[in-house]
Amino acid sequence: MSQTVTSNWETTHLGVLINPASSGGKAKKLWPKISKALKKDFPKMSYYFTECVGDGMTKCKKLLGEGCDTILVISGDGVINEASNEIVKSQKKVALAVIPLGTGSDFSKVVYQGKQKELKIQDFVNVIKKGLTRMYDVGKTKYYPTKDMDYREERYFVNIASVGMSALISAKVNKSSKKLGFLSYSWSCFETSVAYNFPPFTWTAFDKEQIDFDEEAKKGKKKEQEEQEEQEQEKEKEKEKQKEETIKYSDQLGEPWRLQNRYRKSQPETQKCAFFAMGIGRYFGGGMKVCPNSIVDDGLLDCLVMPSAGLIGTAELLLKVRYGAHLKVKGTHYWRAKGIKFGLPDSIWKLSEKKRKKELENYRIELEGEAVGFLPAKFQVVKNILRVIVSDN
Ligand SMILES: Nc1ncnc2c1ncn2[C@@H]1O[C@H](COP(=O)(O)OP(=O)(O)OP(=O)(O)O)[C@@H](O)[C@H]1O
């Protein structure tokens, strides 16, 4: 999997966010060593420890205000999401770098092409110093953060968003200590599959594209060669592109939710599901290859509709998802789209408030492993908006 890189990014002021609680305190333990290694190459460095949920946004804003041009997140997917939200909203020319020290660290698996576990602290520092970057797409979503449904919230995601059982699992995992890593996910998966009642989901896709998997596999090899050739040309174009970026940022971010007017709308679909995942990246749940064909800068969300399959069937399917071998399983649908709008079944609106709130547990949303809210919701892709420092091999 080669990456199309677009520039050599020079960091002049490094801003660092460290979550001392991530992965059972691993980031806190390693920070003195990491800090020493970073200081050699980045003499101008500011850093903050995050203190609670959401603090990644507050502290990232501070770092941006201090003029940092690269934000390095030493944590897992939760703080990466919080920092990315602030970077994208700021519309500043700032790059995101990551040293994956979370429990799952799924975003980083694509950034480091699956080799993150082989890298030492100095290797990560070298990647930031080398400064190869790729312009990532970002997903934008609008949802109800609470079951009272009295207001809606907007948030970006940089890896995977999903609704249904996966989000309920995230809610449970986040309540646990996560000290057991993948086992925490596995236990919550089991616990949730037993209780989940696989409700119907209703959605409308915008600019939906079906995928021909055989054709895509053939294209894969050819594309890699083409991509390498394109890289040289891309670098040439970079200077001009950078001039245009400011305009592109404000155009896309300010974009209201006009899915209907801008894109081709598919017929509404309803299916009983275990979950529905939308990917910029490929992995979730601590290494499950849920959107295995996703490309981070193609301007599309890879969408996986995971069928309802009962307890044993779901366990089998989840095992397949772990290796990205689920796409040809009967009832599984995988396609791409620029936007998706989810509703709720009419029956839910007729329930008493107490019963509706109980039923909403089945319609949770998670972004990068954090259970953030509930359906109804809209999801949309914003193309090539987040500069990410990536490894080159
Ligand atoms: N000091 C802290 N104490 C408790 N929670 C924190 C603290 N700092 C940040 N958080 C929150 O902890 C949550 C989890 O953090 P993060 O995702 O970075 O680590 P993780 O859960 O170990 O990794 P992953 O999401 O990759 O599995 C995030 O919602 C984050 O906002």
Coordinates of C-alpha atoms and ligand atoms in Angstrom, one line a residue:
M1 CA 0.0 0.0 0.0
S2 CA 2.0 3.0 -1.2
Q3 CA 1.0 6.5 -0.1
T4 CA 0.7 9.5 -2.4
V5 CA 2.6 12.1 -0.5
T6 CA 2.3 15.8 -1.5
S7 CA 5.1 17.7 0.2
N8 CA 8.0 17.9 2.5
W9 CA 6.6 19.7 5.6
E10 CA 9.0 21.7 7.7
T11 CA 8.0 22.0 11.3
T12 CA 9.2 25.2 12.9
H13 CA 7.2 25.1 16.1
L14 CA 6.1 21.7 17.3
G15 CA 3.0 21.4 19.5
V16 CA 2.5 18.2 21.4
L17 CA -0.6 16.7 23.1
I18 CA -0.1 13.8 25.5
N19 CA -2.9 11.8 27.0
P20 CA -1.4 10.5 30.3
A21 CA -4.4 8.1 30.6
S22 CA -4.2 6.5 27.2
S23 CA -3.4 2.8 26.9
G24 CA -3.3 2.4 30.7
G25 CA -0.8 5.2 31.2
K26 CA 1.7 4.2 28.5
A27 CA 2.1 7.7 27.0
K28 CA 2.8 9.2 30.4
K29 CA 5.4 6.6 31.1
L30 CA 7.2 7.1 27.8
W31 CA 6.9 10.9 27.7
P32 CA 10.3 11.8 29.3
K33 CA 12.1 9.6 26.6
I34 CA 10.0 10.9 23.7
S35 CA 10.4 14.5 24.9
K36 CA 14.2 14.1 25.0
A37 CA 14.3 12.7 21.5
L38 CA 12.0 15.4 20.1
K39 CA 13.9 18.3 21.7
K40 CA 17.0 17.5 19.6
D41 CA 15.2 18.0 16.3
F42 CA 12.5 20.5 17.4
P43 CA 14.1 23.0 19.7
K44 CA 10.9 25.1 19.6
M45 CA 8.4 22.8 21.2
S46 CA 5.3 23.4 23.4
Y47 CA 3.3 20.6 25.0
Y48 CA 0.3 19.9 27.1
F49 CA -1.1 16.9 28.9
T50 CA -4.8 16.3 28.3
E51 CA -6.8 16.1 31.6
C52 CA -10.2 14.8 30.6
V53 CA -12.5 14.0 27.7
G54 CA -12.7 16.9 25.3
D55 CA -9.5 18.5 26.7
G56 CA -7.7 17.5 23.5
M57 CA -9.7 20.3 21.8
T58 CA -9.0 22.9 24.4
K59 CA -5.3 22.2 24.5
C60 CA -5.0 21.9 20.7
K61 CA -6.6 25.3 20.4
K62 CA -4.0 26.7 22.8
L63 CA -1.2 25.2 20.8
L64 CA -2.6 26.6 17.5
G65 CA -2.9 30.0 19.2
E66 CA 0.8 29.8 20.2
G67 CA 1.6 29.4 16.5
C68 CA 2.5 25.7 16.3
D69 CA 2.6 24.5 12.7
T70 CA 2.6 20.8 13.5
I71 CA 0.4 19.2 16.2
L72 CA 1.8 15.9 17.4
V73 CA -0.7 13.7 19.2
I74 CA 0.8 11.1 21.6
S75 CA -2.2 9.1 22.4
G76 CA -5.0 7.0 20.8
D77 CA -7.8 7.7 18.4
G78 CA -9.9 9.8 20.9
V79 CA -7.4 12.6 21.3
I80 CA -6.4 12.4 17.6
N81 CA -10.1 13.1 16.8
E82 CA -10.2 16.0 19.2
A83 CA -7.0 17.6 17.8
S84 CA -8.1 17.0 14.2
N85 CA -11.4 18.8 14.8
E86 CA -9.6 21.9 16.1
I87 CA -7.0 21.8 13.2
V88 CA -9.7 21.5 10.6
K89 CA -11.9 24.2 12.2
S90 CA -9.0 26.6 12.6
Q91 CA -8.4 26.6 8.8
K92 CA -4.7 27.1 9.5
K93 CA -2.0 25.5 7.5
V94 CA -1.0 23.0 10.2
A95 CA 0.0 19.3 9.9
L96 CA -1.1 16.5 12.2
A97 CA 1.5 14.0 13.4
V98 CA 0.9 10.9 15.6
I99 CA 2.8 8.7 17.9
P100 CA 0.3 5.9 18.4
L101 CA 0.1 5.1 22.1
G102 CA -3.6 4.4 22.5
T103 CA -5.3 1.1 23.2
G104 CA -6.6 0.7 19.6
S105 CA -4.7 3.3 17.7
D106 CA -6.5 2.5 14.5
F107 CA -6.0 5.8 12.6
S108 CA -2.2 5.3 12.8
K109 CA -2.4 1.9 11.2
V110 CA -2.9 3.5 7.8
V111 CA -0.5 6.5 8.5
Y112 CA 2.3 4.0 9.3
Q113 CA 1.1 1.4 6.8
G114 CA 0.7 -1.3 9.5
K115 CA 4.4 -1.0 10.6
Q116 CA 3.8 1.2 13.7
K117 CA 4.6 -1.6 16.1
E118 CA 8.1 -2.1 14.5
L119 CA 9.0 1.6 15.0
K120 CA 11.1 2.9 17.9
I121 CA 10.7 6.4 19.4
Q122 CA 13.5 7.8 17.2
D123 CA 11.8 6.4 14.1
F124 CA 8.7 8.3 14.8
V125 CA 10.7 11.5 15.4
N126 CA 12.5 10.9 12.0
V127 CA 9.1 10.6 10.3
I128 CA 8.1 14.0 11.6
K129 CA 11.4 15.5 10.7
K130 CA 11.2 14.1 7.2
G131 CA 7.8 15.7 6.9
L132 CA 6.2 13.7 4.1
T133 CA 2.5 14.7 4.2
R134 CA -0.7 13.5 2.6
M135 CA -3.9 15.5 2.4
Y136 CA -6.6 13.4 4.1
D137 CA -10.3 13.6 3.6
V138 CA -12.3 14.2 6.7
G139 CA -15.8 13.1 7.5
K140 CA -18.3 15.7 8.8
T141 CA -21.3 14.6 10.8
K142 CA -24.3 16.2 12.5
Y143 CA -26.2 14.2 15.2
Y144 CA -28.0 14.4 18.5
P145 CA -25.5 14.2 21.4
T146 CA -28.1 13.3 24.0
K147 CA -31.3 11.2 24.1
D148 CA -33.3 14.4 24.9
M149 CA -32.7 15.3 21.3
D150 CA -33.1 19.0 22.0
Y151 CA -30.1 20.1 20.0
R152 CA -27.7 18.8 17.3
E153 CA -23.9 18.8 17.3
E154 CA -21.4 18.9 14.4
R155 CA -18.1 17.0 14.5
Y156 CA -15.4 15.8 12.2
F157 CA -13.9 12.3 12.0
V158 CA -10.7 11.2 10.4
N159 CA -10.9 7.5 10.5
I160 CA -14.2 5.5 11.0
A161 CA -17.7 6.5 12.0
S162 CA -20.3 3.9 12.7
V163 CA -23.8 3.4 14.0
G164 CA -25.5 0.5 15.7
M165 CA -23.9 -2.3 17.7
S166 CA -20.3 -1.1 17.2
A167 CA -21.2 2.2 18.8
L168 CA -22.8 0.5 21.7
I169 CA -19.6 -1.6 22.1
S170 CA -17.6 1.7 22.1
A171 CA -19.8 3.1 24.8
K172 CA -19.2 0.0 26.9
V173 CA -15.4 -0.1 26.2
N174 CA -15.1 3.6 27.2
K175 CA -16.7 2.9 30.5
S176 CA -14.2 0.0 31.1
S177 CA -10.5 0.7 32.1
K178 CA -9.2 -0.5 28.6
K179 CA -6.3 -2.0 30.5
L180 CA -6.9 -5.3 28.8
G181 CA -6.5 -3.8 25.3
F182 CA -8.0 -6.0 22.6
L183 CA -9.6 -8.2 25.3
S184 CA -11.6 -5.2 26.5
Y185 CA -13.0 -4.9 22.9
S186 CA -13.6 -8.6 22.6
W187 CA -15.5 -8.8 26.0
S188 CA -17.6 -5.8 25.1
C189 CA -18.3 -7.3 21.7
F190 CA -19.6 -10.5 23.2
E191 CA -21.6 -8.8 25.9
T192 CA -23.2 -6.5 23.4
S193 CA -24.0 -9.1 20.7
V194 CA -25.9 -11.2 23.3
A195 CA -28.2 -8.2 24.2
Y196 CA -28.4 -6.4 20.8
N197 CA -31.7 -6.8 19.0
F198 CA -30.5 -5.9 15.5
P199 CA -33.0 -3.1 14.7
P200 CA -33.9 -1.8 11.2
F201 CA -31.8 1.1 9.9
T202 CA -33.0 3.5 7.3
W203 CA -30.7 5.6 5.2
T204 CA -30.3 7.5 1.9
A205 CA -27.0 7.6 0.2
F206 CA -25.7 10.5 -1.9
D207 CA -23.6 9.9 -5.0
K208 CA -23.5 6.2 -4.2
E209 CA -21.0 4.1 -6.2
Q210 CA -21.0 0.3 -6.3
I211 CA -17.6 -1.4 -6.2
D212 CA -16.4 -4.1 -8.5
F213 CA -14.0 -5.9 -6.2
D214 CA -12.2 -8.0 -8.9
E215 CA -11.6 -4.9 -11.0
E216 CA -10.4 -3.0 -7.9
A217 CA -7.9 -5.7 -7.0
K218 CA -6.5 -5.6 -10.6
K219 CA -6.4 -1.8 -10.5
G220 CA -4.7 -1.9 -7.2
K221 CA -1.3 -3.0 -8.6
K222 CA -1.5 -0.8 -11.6
K223 CA -2.5 2.1 -9.5
E224 CA 0.5 1.7 -7.2
Q225 CA 2.8 2.2 -10.1
E226 CA 0.9 5.1 -11.4
E227 CA 0.8 6.7 -8.0
Q228 CA 4.6 6.5 -7.7
E229 CA 4.9 8.3 -11.1
E230 CA 2.3 10.8 -10.0
Q231 CA 4.2 11.6 -6.8
E232 CA 6.9 13.4 -8.7
Q233 CA 4.4 15.5 -10.6
E234 CA 2.5 16.2 -7.4
K235 CA 5.5 17.7 -5.7
E236 CA 5.9 20.1 -8.6
K237 CA 2.3 21.1 -8.3
E238 CA 2.5 21.5 -4.6
K239 CA 3.6 25.2 -4.5
E240 CA 0.6 26.3 -6.5
K241 CA -1.7 24.0 -4.6
Q242 CA -0.7 25.5 -1.4
K243 CA -1.7 29.0 -2.6
E244 CA -5.2 27.6 -3.4
E245 CA -5.6 25.7 -0.2
T246 CA -6.9 28.6 1.9
I247 CA -9.7 29.2 -0.5
K248 CA -10.5 25.5 -0.7
Y249 CA -10.6 25.2 3.1
S250 CA -13.2 28.0 3.6
D251 CA -15.2 26.8 0.6
Q252 CA -15.6 23.3 1.9
L253 CA -15.9 23.9 5.6
G254 CA -18.5 26.6 5.3
E255 CA -20.6 24.3 3.2
P256 CA -24.1 23.9 4.6
W257 CA -25.8 20.5 4.6
R258 CA -27.1 20.6 1.1
L259 CA -26.6 17.0 0.3
Q260 CA -29.9 16.9 -1.5
N261 CA -29.0 19.7 -3.9
R262 CA -25.4 18.8 -4.6
Y263 CA -25.4 15.0 -5.0
R264 CA -27.4 12.3 -6.7
K265 CA -29.8 10.8 -4.2
S266 CA -30.3 7.1 -4.0
Q267 CA -33.7 5.4 -3.0
P268 CA -34.1 5.2 0.8
E269 CA -33.0 1.7 2.0
T270 CA -34.0 -0.1 5.1
Q271 CA -32.2 -3.2 6.5
K272 CA -31.9 -4.9 9.8
C273 CA -28.2 -4.4 10.7
A274 CA -25.6 -5.2 13.3
F275 CA -23.9 -2.0 12.4
F276 CA -23.2 0.5 9.5
A277 CA -19.6 1.8 9.2
M278 CA -18.3 4.7 7.2
G279 CA -14.6 4.9 6.5
I280 CA -11.9 7.4 5.6
G281 CA -9.4 5.0 7.1
R282 CA -9.7 1.2 7.3
Y283 CA -9.5 -0.1 10.8
F284 CA -11.7 0.2 14.0
G285 CA -12.1 -1.7 17.3
G286 CA -8.4 -2.1 17.8
G287 CA -7.3 -3.6 14.4
M288 CA -10.6 -4.8 12.8
K289 CA -10.2 -4.1 9.0
V290 CA -13.8 -2.9 8.6
C291 CA -13.4 -0.8 5.5
P292 CA -10.5 -2.7 3.8
N293 CA -10.6 -0.9 0.5
S294 CA -10.9 2.6 1.8
I295 CA -8.6 5.3 0.4
V296 CA -7.9 8.3 2.6
D297 CA -8.0 10.9 -0.1
D298 CA -10.5 9.8 -2.7
G299 CA -13.3 12.1 -1.6
L300 CA -15.6 9.2 -0.7
L301 CA -16.7 7.4 2.4
D302 CA -16.4 3.6 2.1
C303 CA -19.7 2.2 3.6
L304 CA -20.1 -1.2 5.1
V305 CA -23.6 -2.5 5.9
M306 CA -23.1 -5.4 8.3
P307 CA -26.2 -7.6 8.3
S308 CA -28.1 -8.9 11.3
A309 CA -26.9 -12.4 11.8
G310 CA -27.8 -13.5 15.4
L311 CA -25.3 -14.2 18.1
I312 CA -23.2 -16.9 16.5
G313 CA -23.4 -15.5 13.0
T314 CA -22.3 -12.1 14.3
A315 CA -19.4 -13.6 16.1
E316 CA -18.3 -15.4 12.9
L317 CA -18.7 -12.2 10.9
L318 CA -16.7 -10.2 13.4
L319 CA -13.9 -12.7 13.2
K320 CA -13.9 -12.2 9.4
V321 CA -13.9 -8.4 9.8
R322 CA -10.7 -8.7 11.9
Y323 CA -8.9 -9.9 8.7
G324 CA -11.0 -7.8 6.2
A325 CA -12.5 -11.1 4.9
H326 CA -16.1 -10.1 5.3
L327 CA -17.0 -8.3 2.1
K328 CA -18.3 -11.3 0.2
V329 CA -20.4 -12.7 3.0
K330 CA -24.1 -12.9 2.1
G331 CA -26.0 -9.9 3.3
T332 CA -22.9 -7.7 3.6
H333 CA -22.9 -4.6 1.4
Y334 CA -19.9 -2.4 0.7
W335 CA -20.1 0.7 -1.5
R336 CA -19.0 4.3 -1.6
A337 CA -20.8 7.6 -1.2
K338 CA -20.2 11.2 -0.6
G339 CA -22.9 11.5 2.0
I340 CA -25.4 9.4 4.0
K341 CA -28.5 10.5 5.8
F342 CA -29.9 8.2 8.5
G343 CA -33.4 8.4 9.9
L344 CA -35.2 6.5 12.7
P345 CA -38.1 4.1 12.2
D346 CA -41.5 5.9 12.5
S347 CA -42.4 3.5 15.4
I348 CA -39.7 5.1 17.6
W349 CA -41.4 8.5 17.5
K350 CA -44.6 7.0 18.7
L351 CA -43.1 5.5 21.9
S352 CA -43.3 7.2 25.3
E353 CA -40.2 9.2 26.2
K354 CA -38.9 6.5 28.5
K355 CA -39.2 3.7 26.0
R356 CA -37.8 5.9 23.2
K357 CA -34.7 6.6 25.2
K358 CA -34.2 2.9 25.9
E359 CA -34.7 2.1 22.2
L360 CA -32.1 4.8 21.2
E361 CA -29.4 2.7 22.7
N362 CA -29.6 0.6 19.5
Y363 CA -29.1 3.7 17.4
R364 CA -25.9 5.1 18.9
I365 CA -23.1 6.8 16.8
E366 CA -19.4 6.4 17.4
L367 CA -16.6 8.4 15.9
E368 CA -13.1 6.9 16.3
G369 CA -14.2 4.7 19.1
E370 CA -15.9 7.4 21.1
A371 CA -19.7 7.1 21.5
V372 CA -20.8 10.7 20.8
G373 CA -24.5 10.6 20.2
F374 CA -27.6 9.2 18.5
L375 CA -29.5 9.0 15.2
P376 CA -31.0 10.7 13.2
A377 CA -27.7 12.0 11.7
K378 CA -26.0 13.1 8.5
F379 CA -22.5 12.1 7.4
Q380 CA -20.6 13.8 4.6
V381 CA -17.0 13.8 3.2
V382 CA -14.9 16.9 3.0
K383 CA -12.1 16.2 0.5
N384 CA -8.4 16.6 1.1
I385 CA -8.7 19.0 4.1
L386 CA -6.3 17.6 6.8
R387 CA -2.5 17.5 6.3
V388 CA -1.2 14.4 7.9
I389 CA 2.5 13.5 8.3
V390 CA 2.9 10.0 7.1
S391 CA 5.7 7.4 6.8
D392 CA 7.1 6.6 3.4
N393 CA 7.4 2.8 3.7
Ligands
LIG1 N1 -6.1 12.8 31.5 C1 -7.2 12.1 31.0 N2 -7.9 11.3 31.8 C2 -8.9 10.6 31.3 N3 -9.4 10.7 30.0 C3 -8.7 11.5 29.2 C4 -7.6 12.2 29.6 N4 -7.1 12.9 28.6 C5 -7.9 12.6 27.5 N5 -8.9 11.8 27.9 C6 -9.9 11.2 27.1 O1 -9.7 9.8 27.0 C7 -10.4 9.2 25.9 C8 -9.5 8.1 25.3 O2 -8.3 8.6 24.8 P1 -7.6 8.0 23.6 O3 -8.5 7.6 22.6 O4 -6.6 9.0 23.1 O5 -6.8 6.7 24.2 P2 -7.3 5.2 24.2 O6 -8.7 5.1 24.4 O7 -6.3 4.5 25.0 O8 -6.9 4.8 22.7 P3 -7.8 4.3 21.4 O9 -9.0 5.3 21.3 O10 -6.9 4.4 20.2 O11 -8.3 3.0 21.8 C9 -10.6 10.4 24.9 O12 -12.0 10.7 24.9 C10 -9.9 11.6 25.6 O13 -10.5 12.8 25.4

